[in-house]
Amino acid sequence: MKRFKADLHMHTVLSPCGSLEMSPVVIVNKALERGLDIIGITDHNSTRQCAEVYKVGKQKGITVICGAEVTTKEEVHCLTFFENFEKLELFQKYLDEHLPIILNDVEKFGYQVWVDEAEEIVGQEERLLISALDQSIDEVEQKVRELNGLFIPAHIFRPSFSVYSQLGFMPFDITPDAIGMSARVVVDEQIKKYPELKQYTVLRSSDAHFPEQIGTHYSIIEMEEANFEELRKALHQQGGRKVIELK
Ligand SMILES: [Zn+2]
Ligand SMILES: [Zn+2]
């Protein structure tokens, strides 16, 4: 078994709140500099920057797990990840169907562009990506399950946009692959307070919006290889694989 340093939650230039510096090449170079083996690309309600980051990551030897940070109807942020580009595209279609038609105000929220490896703009999302989908948390989870993806409620104790801020409890009808907790919460204390969370693997990540934030928080995962299927097994603690440390 090997140990991998994973930061599975970060935004790119595509998120309106993500820095324009967060291009595929900057993200991958910074991740290498910070000693990360695996990064997750999780823009708000869009997967459209994933493929280019994946490509650059592959050239430079970093595993890029592709997905999105979805805002559910209840305004809960959930990370979603997919095993291949076919599944990712089907999920993008679902996002396009369920993101409300509210246009982005660039002045107010920032640019929503995606770029190639040379940092040339490839496309621009017109709809505001930080809106909530018209889908509830269990509907989003169901779609992710249909596509054999990973479903991970993000920063669950954050004072806004989280399971506990919006719902006050972990819904009984969802079965996350893991849960995210930010560095400001003490995991053991929260699990004592909410014993229903004991069954889940906890992940910590940077939620980087700027290059300097990449890898400032991460999870050390013990598994055979740095790939999607191994990650799934590690989150479910199969065959000795597990998350062994949170930073
Ligand atoms: Zn979030
Ligand atoms: Zn985020």
PDB file of C-alpha atoms and ligand atoms in Angstrom:
ATOM      1  CA  MET A   1       0.000   0.000   0.000  1.00  0.00           C
ATOM      2  CA  LYS A   2       1.217   3.510  -0.803  1.00  0.00           C
ATOM      3  CA  ARG A   3       0.444   6.910   0.658  1.00  0.00           C
ATOM      4  CA  PHE A   4      -0.919   9.715  -1.467  1.00  0.00           C
ATOM      5  CA  LYS A   5      -1.406  13.361  -0.651  1.00  0.00           C
ATOM      6  CA  ALA A   6      -4.805  14.455  -1.984  1.00  0.00           C
ATOM      7  CA  ASP A   7      -6.469  17.861  -2.170  1.00  0.00           C
ATOM      8  CA  LEU A   8      -9.864  17.063  -3.632  1.00  0.00           C
ATOM      9  CA  HIS A   9     -11.632  20.430  -3.522  1.00  0.00           C
ATOM     10  CA  MET A  10     -10.450  23.405  -5.557  1.00  0.00           C
ATOM     11  CA  HIS A  11     -11.868  25.952  -7.963  1.00  0.00           C
ATOM     12  CA  THR A  12     -10.472  27.122 -11.284  1.00  0.00           C
ATOM     13  CA  VAL A  13     -10.752  30.267 -13.351  1.00  0.00           C
ATOM     14  CA  LEU A  14     -14.216  28.986 -14.354  1.00  0.00           C
ATOM     15  CA  SER A  15     -15.799  29.608 -10.941  1.00  0.00           C
ATOM     16  CA  PRO A  16     -16.807  33.272 -10.690  1.00  0.00           C
ATOM     17  CA  CYS A  17     -15.126  33.392  -7.272  1.00  0.00           C
ATOM     18  CA  GLY A  18     -12.028  31.527  -8.531  1.00  0.00           C
ATOM     19  CA  SER A  19      -8.980  33.649  -9.358  1.00  0.00           C
ATOM     20  CA  LEU A  20      -8.241  34.267 -13.042  1.00  0.00           C
ATOM     21  CA  GLU A  21      -4.795  32.871 -12.245  1.00  0.00           C
ATOM     22  CA  MET A  22      -6.295  29.417 -11.632  1.00  0.00           C
ATOM     23  CA  SER A  23      -5.504  28.007 -15.071  1.00  0.00           C
ATOM     24  CA  PRO A  24      -4.798  24.301 -15.660  1.00  0.00           C
ATOM     25  CA  VAL A  25      -1.039  24.816 -15.854  1.00  0.00           C
ATOM     26  CA  VAL A  26      -0.869  27.047 -12.758  1.00  0.00           C
ATOM     27  CA  ILE A  27      -2.990  24.612 -10.750  1.00  0.00           C
ATOM     28  CA  VAL A  28      -0.934  21.576 -11.732  1.00  0.00           C
ATOM     29  CA  ASN A  29       2.414  23.342 -11.176  1.00  0.00           C
ATOM     30  CA  LYS A  30       1.348  24.578  -7.750  1.00  0.00           C
ATOM     31  CA  ALA A  31       0.025  21.133  -6.831  1.00  0.00           C
ATOM     32  CA  LEU A  32       3.404  19.614  -7.781  1.00  0.00           C
ATOM     33  CA  GLU A  33       5.233  22.271  -5.791  1.00  0.00           C
ATOM     34  CA  ARG A  34       3.082  21.410  -2.769  1.00  0.00           C
ATOM     35  CA  GLY A  35       3.831  17.695  -3.127  1.00  0.00           C
ATOM     36  CA  LEU A  36       0.269  16.672  -3.983  1.00  0.00           C
ATOM     37  CA  ASP A  37      -0.323  13.391  -5.813  1.00  0.00           C
ATOM     38  CA  ILE A  38      -4.047  13.803  -6.442  1.00  0.00           C
ATOM     39  CA  ILE A  39      -6.204  16.883  -6.982  1.00  0.00           C
ATOM     40  CA  GLY A  40      -9.957  17.194  -7.423  1.00  0.00           C
ATOM     41  CA  ILE A  41     -11.358  19.857  -9.749  1.00  0.00           C
ATOM     42  CA  THR A  42     -14.635  21.111  -8.309  1.00  0.00           C
ATOM     43  CA  ASP A  43     -15.965  24.278  -9.885  1.00  0.00           C
ATOM     44  CA  HIS A  44     -19.407  25.513  -8.898  1.00  0.00           C
ATOM     45  CA  ASN A  45     -22.064  23.673 -10.926  1.00  0.00           C
ATOM     46  CA  SER A  46     -19.792  23.039 -13.920  1.00  0.00           C
ATOM     47  CA  THR A  47     -17.293  20.439 -15.082  1.00  0.00           C
ATOM     48  CA  ARG A  48     -16.120  22.377 -18.147  1.00  0.00           C
ATOM     49  CA  GLN A  49     -12.570  23.101 -16.972  1.00  0.00           C
ATOM     50  CA  CYS A  50     -11.842  19.526 -15.902  1.00  0.00           C
ATOM     51  CA  ALA A  51     -10.615  18.035 -19.174  1.00  0.00           C
ATOM     52  CA  GLU A  52      -7.806  20.553 -19.665  1.00  0.00           C
ATOM     53  CA  VAL A  53      -6.587  20.210 -16.072  1.00  0.00           C
ATOM     54  CA  TYR A  54      -6.695  16.438 -16.479  1.00  0.00           C
ATOM     55  CA  LYS A  55      -4.598  16.686 -19.650  1.00  0.00           C
ATOM     56  CA  VAL A  56      -1.950  18.898 -18.055  1.00  0.00           C
ATOM     57  CA  GLY A  57      -1.965  16.721 -14.929  1.00  0.00           C
ATOM     58  CA  LYS A  58      -1.360  13.625 -17.020  1.00  0.00           C
ATOM     59  CA  GLN A  59       1.610  15.260 -18.784  1.00  0.00           C
ATOM     60  CA  LYS A  60       3.150  16.325 -15.492  1.00  0.00           C
ATOM     61  CA  GLY A  61       2.367  13.267 -13.385  1.00  0.00           C
ATOM     62  CA  ILE A  62      -0.534  14.350 -11.177  1.00  0.00           C
ATOM     63  CA  THR A  63      -3.790  12.440 -10.898  1.00  0.00           C
ATOM     64  CA  VAL A  64      -6.725  14.746 -11.589  1.00  0.00           C
ATOM     65  CA  ILE A  65     -10.148  13.592 -10.376  1.00  0.00           C
ATOM     66  CA  CYS A  66     -12.870  15.366 -12.354  1.00  0.00           C
ATOM     67  CA  GLY A  67     -16.143  16.640 -10.969  1.00  0.00           C
ATOM     68  CA  ALA A  68     -18.001  19.678  -9.688  1.00  0.00           C
ATOM     69  CA  GLU A  69     -19.166  21.321  -6.468  1.00  0.00           C
ATOM     70  CA  VAL A  70     -22.923  21.269  -6.842  1.00  0.00           C
ATOM     71  CA  THR A  71     -25.244  23.706  -5.075  1.00  0.00           C
ATOM     72  CA  THR A  72     -28.456  21.833  -4.320  1.00  0.00           C
ATOM     73  CA  LYS A  73     -31.905  23.404  -4.080  1.00  0.00           C
ATOM     74  CA  GLU A  74     -31.416  23.638  -0.296  1.00  0.00           C
ATOM     75  CA  GLU A  75     -28.169  25.588  -0.967  1.00  0.00           C
ATOM     76  CA  VAL A  76     -25.985  22.754   0.253  1.00  0.00           C
ATOM     77  CA  HIS A  77     -22.597  22.348  -1.445  1.00  0.00           C
ATOM     78  CA  CYS A  78     -21.758  18.772  -2.436  1.00  0.00           C
ATOM     79  CA  LEU A  79     -18.680  17.490  -4.242  1.00  0.00           C
ATOM     80  CA  THR A  80     -19.294  15.075  -7.079  1.00  0.00           C
ATOM     81  CA  PHE A  81     -16.683  13.073  -9.010  1.00  0.00           C
ATOM     82  CA  PHE A  82     -16.842  10.838 -12.072  1.00  0.00           C
ATOM     83  CA  GLU A  83     -14.701   7.998 -13.346  1.00  0.00           C
ATOM     84  CA  ASN A  84     -14.431   9.013 -17.013  1.00  0.00           C
ATOM     85  CA  PHE A  85     -15.284  11.772 -19.466  1.00  0.00           C
ATOM     86  CA  GLU A  86     -18.359   9.982 -20.765  1.00  0.00           C
ATOM     87  CA  LYS A  87     -19.919  10.052 -17.295  1.00  0.00           C
ATOM     88  CA  LEU A  88     -18.669  13.584 -16.711  1.00  0.00           C
ATOM     89  CA  GLU A  89     -20.385  14.778 -19.876  1.00  0.00           C
ATOM     90  CA  LEU A  90     -23.660  13.150 -18.860  1.00  0.00           C
ATOM     91  CA  PHE A  91     -23.418  14.926 -15.534  1.00  0.00           C
ATOM     92  CA  GLN A  92     -22.668  18.217 -17.310  1.00  0.00           C
ATOM     93  CA  LYS A  93     -25.863  17.710 -19.287  1.00  0.00           C
ATOM     94  CA  TYR A  94     -27.755  17.265 -16.023  1.00  0.00           C
ATOM     95  CA  LEU A  95     -26.184  20.477 -14.650  1.00  0.00           C
ATOM     96  CA  ASP A  96     -27.148  22.359 -17.822  1.00  0.00           C
ATOM     97  CA  GLU A  97     -30.717  21.115 -17.457  1.00  0.00           C
ATOM     98  CA  HIS A  98     -31.052  22.112 -13.827  1.00  0.00           C
ATOM     99  CA  LEU A  99     -29.091  25.345 -13.466  1.00  0.00           C
ATOM    100  CA  PRO A 100     -31.560  28.245 -13.484  1.00  0.00           C
ATOM    101  CA  ILE A 101     -31.416  30.726 -16.347  1.00  0.00           C
ATOM    102  CA  ILE A 102     -29.991  33.619 -14.360  1.00  0.00           C
ATOM    103  CA  LEU A 103     -27.208  35.399 -16.213  1.00  0.00           C
ATOM    104  CA  ASN A 104     -23.842  36.116 -14.633  1.00  0.00           C
ATOM    105  CA  ASP A 105     -23.057  39.728 -13.777  1.00  0.00           C
ATOM    106  CA  VAL A 106     -19.311  39.814 -14.469  1.00  0.00           C
ATOM    107  CA  GLU A 107     -18.783  43.092 -12.597  1.00  0.00           C
ATOM    108  CA  LYS A 108     -20.453  41.715  -9.506  1.00  0.00           C
ATOM    109  CA  PHE A 109     -19.420  38.052  -9.458  1.00  0.00           C
ATOM    110  CA  GLY A 110     -16.395  37.707 -11.763  1.00  0.00           C
ATOM    111  CA  TYR A 111     -15.582  35.968 -15.028  1.00  0.00           C
ATOM    112  CA  GLN A 112     -16.745  32.430 -15.799  1.00  0.00           C
ATOM    113  CA  VAL A 113     -14.381  31.314 -18.536  1.00  0.00           C
ATOM    114  CA  TRP A 114     -12.552  28.083 -19.173  1.00  0.00           C
ATOM    115  CA  VAL A 115      -9.120  27.993 -20.764  1.00  0.00           C
ATOM    116  CA  ASP A 116      -6.780  25.564 -22.483  1.00  0.00           C
ATOM    117  CA  GLU A 117      -3.268  24.546 -21.488  1.00  0.00           C
ATOM    118  CA  ALA A 118      -1.854  27.700 -23.123  1.00  0.00           C
ATOM    119  CA  GLU A 119      -4.246  29.792 -21.003  1.00  0.00           C
ATOM    120  CA  GLU A 120      -6.271  30.819 -24.045  1.00  0.00           C
ATOM    121  CA  ILE A 121      -9.985  31.262 -23.356  1.00  0.00           C
ATOM    122  CA  VAL A 122     -11.960  28.366 -24.854  1.00  0.00           C
ATOM    123  CA  GLY A 123     -15.446  29.244 -23.666  1.00  0.00           C
ATOM    124  CA  GLN A 124     -17.548  31.323 -21.348  1.00  0.00           C
ATOM    125  CA  GLU A 125     -20.498  30.265 -19.209  1.00  0.00           C
ATOM    126  CA  GLU A 126     -23.281  32.858 -19.468  1.00  0.00           C
ATOM    127  CA  ARG A 127     -25.427  31.552 -16.626  1.00  0.00           C
ATOM    128  CA  LEU A 128     -24.453  32.365 -13.058  1.00  0.00           C
ATOM    129  CA  LEU A 129     -22.718  29.254 -11.740  1.00  0.00           C
ATOM    130  CA  ILE A 130     -23.193  30.049  -8.065  1.00  0.00           C
ATOM    131  CA  SER A 131     -26.986  29.747  -8.324  1.00  0.00           C
ATOM    132  CA  ALA A 132     -28.659  26.737  -6.744  1.00  0.00           C
ATOM    133  CA  LEU A 133     -29.839  23.911  -9.017  1.00  0.00           C
ATOM    134  CA  ASP A 134     -33.560  23.129  -9.007  1.00  0.00           C
ATOM    135  CA  GLN A 135     -32.646  19.697  -7.593  1.00  0.00           C
ATOM    136  CA  SER A 136     -32.708  18.589  -3.963  1.00  0.00           C
ATOM    137  CA  ILE A 137     -29.721  16.967  -2.272  1.00  0.00           C
ATOM    138  CA  ASP A 138     -31.229  13.498  -2.653  1.00  0.00           C
ATOM    139  CA  GLU A 139     -32.012  14.090  -6.329  1.00  0.00           C
ATOM    140  CA  VAL A 140     -28.414  15.160  -6.958  1.00  0.00           C
ATOM    141  CA  GLU A 141     -27.149  12.124  -5.082  1.00  0.00           C
ATOM    142  CA  GLN A 142     -29.437   9.878  -7.108  1.00  0.00           C
ATOM    143  CA  LYS A 143     -28.042  11.276 -10.365  1.00  0.00           C
ATOM    144  CA  VAL A 144     -24.484  10.771  -9.141  1.00  0.00           C
ATOM    145  CA  ARG A 145     -25.335   7.169  -8.208  1.00  0.00           C
ATOM    146  CA  GLU A 146     -26.871   6.584 -11.637  1.00  0.00           C
ATOM    147  CA  LEU A 147     -23.537   7.640 -13.146  1.00  0.00           C
ATOM    148  CA  ASN A 148     -21.517   5.559 -10.656  1.00  0.00           C
ATOM    149  CA  GLY A 149     -19.858   8.689  -9.308  1.00  0.00           C
ATOM    150  CA  LEU A 150     -18.745   9.823  -5.859  1.00  0.00           C
ATOM    151  CA  PHE A 151     -20.957  12.020  -3.706  1.00  0.00           C
ATOM    152  CA  ILE A 152     -19.363  13.979  -0.870  1.00  0.00           C
ATOM    153  CA  PRO A 153     -21.185  16.747   1.024  1.00  0.00           C
ATOM    154  CA  ALA A 154     -18.619  19.568   1.306  1.00  0.00           C
ATOM    155  CA  HIS A 155     -17.469  21.456   4.444  1.00  0.00           C
ATOM    156  CA  ILE A 156     -20.506  20.068   6.309  1.00  0.00           C
ATOM    157  CA  PHE A 157     -20.192  22.360   9.354  1.00  0.00           C
ATOM    158  CA  ARG A 158     -19.542  25.614   7.512  1.00  0.00           C
ATOM    159  CA  PRO A 159     -21.916  28.369   8.721  1.00  0.00           C
ATOM    160  CA  SER A 160     -23.362  28.655   5.201  1.00  0.00           C
ATOM    161  CA  PHE A 161     -23.930  26.397   2.163  1.00  0.00           C
ATOM    162  CA  SER A 162     -23.514  23.219   4.195  1.00  0.00           C
ATOM    163  CA  VAL A 163     -25.592  20.227   5.308  1.00  0.00           C
ATOM    164  CA  TYR A 164     -25.675  21.419   8.927  1.00  0.00           C
ATOM    165  CA  SER A 165     -26.227  25.121   8.177  1.00  0.00           C
ATOM    166  CA  GLN A 166     -29.073  24.438   5.738  1.00  0.00           C
ATOM    167  CA  LEU A 167     -30.687  21.233   7.028  1.00  0.00           C
ATOM    168  CA  GLY A 168     -29.396  20.858  10.590  1.00  0.00           C
ATOM    169  CA  PHE A 169     -28.784  17.120  10.161  1.00  0.00           C
ATOM    170  CA  MET A 170     -27.461  14.591   7.677  1.00  0.00           C
ATOM    171  CA  PRO A 171     -30.522  13.468   5.670  1.00  0.00           C
ATOM    172  CA  PHE A 172     -31.329   9.816   6.354  1.00  0.00           C
ATOM    173  CA  ASP A 173     -32.008   9.007   2.721  1.00  0.00           C
ATOM    174  CA  ILE A 174     -28.556   9.848   1.415  1.00  0.00           C
ATOM    175  CA  THR A 175     -25.447   7.697   1.685  1.00  0.00           C
ATOM    176  CA  PRO A 176     -22.378   9.836   0.999  1.00  0.00           C
ATOM    177  CA  ASP A 177     -19.104   8.214  -0.053  1.00  0.00           C
ATOM    178  CA  ALA A 178     -17.368  10.555   2.402  1.00  0.00           C
ATOM    179  CA  ILE A 179     -17.974  13.885   4.121  1.00  0.00           C
ATOM    180  CA  GLY A 180     -15.880  17.037   4.011  1.00  0.00           C
ATOM    181  CA  MET A 181     -14.868  18.927   7.143  1.00  0.00           C
ATOM    182  CA  SER A 182     -12.808  22.076   7.048  1.00  0.00           C
ATOM    183  CA  ALA A 183      -9.729  22.656   9.154  1.00  0.00           C
ATOM    184  CA  ARG A 184     -11.534  24.964  11.555  1.00  0.00           C
ATOM    185  CA  VAL A 185     -13.584  22.104  13.024  1.00  0.00           C
ATOM    186  CA  VAL A 186     -12.211  19.421  15.327  1.00  0.00           C
ATOM    187  CA  VAL A 187     -13.305  16.157  13.710  1.00  0.00           C
ATOM    188  CA  ASP A 188     -13.389  14.050  16.917  1.00  0.00           C
ATOM    189  CA  GLU A 189     -15.499  16.630  18.733  1.00  0.00           C
ATOM    190  CA  GLN A 190     -18.014  16.836  15.905  1.00  0.00           C
ATOM    191  CA  ILE A 191     -18.310  13.069  15.659  1.00  0.00           C
ATOM    192  CA  LYS A 192     -18.931  12.865  19.402  1.00  0.00           C
ATOM    193  CA  LYS A 193     -21.660  15.462  18.988  1.00  0.00           C
ATOM    194  CA  TYR A 194     -23.139  13.850  15.866  1.00  0.00           C
ATOM    195  CA  PRO A 195     -22.550  10.072  16.248  1.00  0.00           C
ATOM    196  CA  GLU A 196     -24.445   9.407  13.004  1.00  0.00           C
ATOM    197  CA  LEU A 197     -21.340  10.686  11.189  1.00  0.00           C
ATOM    198  CA  LYS A 198     -19.097   8.002  12.650  1.00  0.00           C
ATOM    199  CA  GLN A 199     -19.765   5.708   9.697  1.00  0.00           C
ATOM    200  CA  TYR A 200     -18.278   8.125   7.150  1.00  0.00           C
ATOM    201  CA  THR A 201     -14.749   8.771   5.997  1.00  0.00           C
ATOM    202  CA  VAL A 202     -13.823  12.400   6.589  1.00  0.00           C
ATOM    203  CA  LEU A 203     -11.866  14.333   3.968  1.00  0.00           C
ATOM    204  CA  ARG A 204     -10.131  17.637   4.328  1.00  0.00           C
ATOM    205  CA  SER A 205      -9.137  19.810   1.416  1.00  0.00           C
ATOM    206  CA  SER A 206      -8.150  23.367   0.636  1.00  0.00           C
ATOM    207  CA  ASP A 207     -11.225  24.644  -1.257  1.00  0.00           C
ATOM    208  CA  ALA A 208      -8.593  26.755  -3.030  1.00  0.00           C
ATOM    209  CA  HIS A 209      -9.753  29.737  -5.061  1.00  0.00           C
ATOM    210  CA  PHE A 210      -6.209  31.122  -5.480  1.00  0.00           C
ATOM    211  CA  PRO A 211      -2.977  29.301  -6.392  1.00  0.00           C
ATOM    212  CA  GLU A 212      -1.413  29.981  -2.978  1.00  0.00           C
ATOM    213  CA  GLN A 213      -4.252  28.089  -1.262  1.00  0.00           C
ATOM    214  CA  ILE A 214      -3.706  24.825  -3.164  1.00  0.00           C
ATOM    215  CA  GLY A 215      -2.545  22.074  -0.817  1.00  0.00           C
ATOM    216  CA  THR A 216      -2.820  24.221   2.315  1.00  0.00           C
ATOM    217  CA  HIS A 217      -5.178  21.506   3.578  1.00  0.00           C
ATOM    218  CA  TYR A 218      -5.247  17.925   2.348  1.00  0.00           C
ATOM    219  CA  SER A 219      -5.884  14.276   3.200  1.00  0.00           C
ATOM    220  CA  ILE A 220      -3.323  11.487   3.209  1.00  0.00           C
ATOM    221  CA  ILE A 221      -4.833   8.393   1.629  1.00  0.00           C
ATOM    222  CA  GLU A 222      -3.419   4.895   1.819  1.00  0.00           C
ATOM    223  CA  MET A 223      -4.206   2.821  -1.265  1.00  0.00           C
ATOM    224  CA  GLU A 224      -2.570   0.882  -4.104  1.00  0.00           C
ATOM    225  CA  GLU A 225      -2.570   3.507  -6.858  1.00  0.00           C
ATOM    226  CA  ALA A 226      -3.641   7.101  -7.377  1.00  0.00           C
ATOM    227  CA  ASN A 227      -6.802   6.554  -9.412  1.00  0.00           C
ATOM    228  CA  PHE A 228     -10.560   6.902  -9.192  1.00  0.00           C
ATOM    229  CA  GLU A 229     -11.419   3.291  -8.316  1.00  0.00           C
ATOM    230  CA  GLU A 230      -8.750   3.121  -5.631  1.00  0.00           C
ATOM    231  CA  LEU A 231     -10.073   6.383  -4.202  1.00  0.00           C
ATOM    232  CA  ARG A 232     -13.590   4.943  -4.068  1.00  0.00           C
ATOM    233  CA  LYS A 233     -12.285   1.869  -2.226  1.00  0.00           C
ATOM    234  CA  ALA A 234     -10.279   4.027   0.193  1.00  0.00           C
ATOM    235  CA  LEU A 235     -13.318   6.155   1.055  1.00  0.00           C
ATOM    236  CA  HIS A 236     -15.177   2.925   1.877  1.00  0.00           C
ATOM    237  CA  GLN A 237     -12.168   1.479   3.702  1.00  0.00           C
ATOM    238  CA  GLN A 238     -12.006  -1.589   1.508  1.00  0.00           C
ATOM    239  CA  GLY A 239      -9.080  -4.019   1.579  1.00  0.00           C
ATOM    240  CA  GLY A 240      -7.097  -1.991   4.090  1.00  0.00           C
ATOM    241  CA  ARG A 241      -7.271   1.206   2.066  1.00  0.00           C
ATOM    242  CA  LYS A 242      -8.157   4.316   4.066  1.00  0.00           C
ATOM    243  CA  VAL A 243      -7.710   7.978   4.743  1.00  0.00           C
ATOM    244  CA  ILE A 244      -5.024   8.049   7.405  1.00  0.00           C
ATOM    245  CA  GLU A 245      -4.441  11.711   8.120  1.00  0.00           C
ATOM    246  CA  LEU A 246      -6.065  15.130   7.716  1.00  0.00           C
ATOM    247  CA  LYS A 247      -4.015  18.315   7.539  1.00  0.00           C
TER     248      LYS A 247
HETATM  249 ZN    ZN B   1     -18.449  25.244  -1.016  1.00  0.00          ZN
HETATM  250 ZN    ZN B   2     -15.628  25.171  -3.031  1.00  0.00          ZN
END
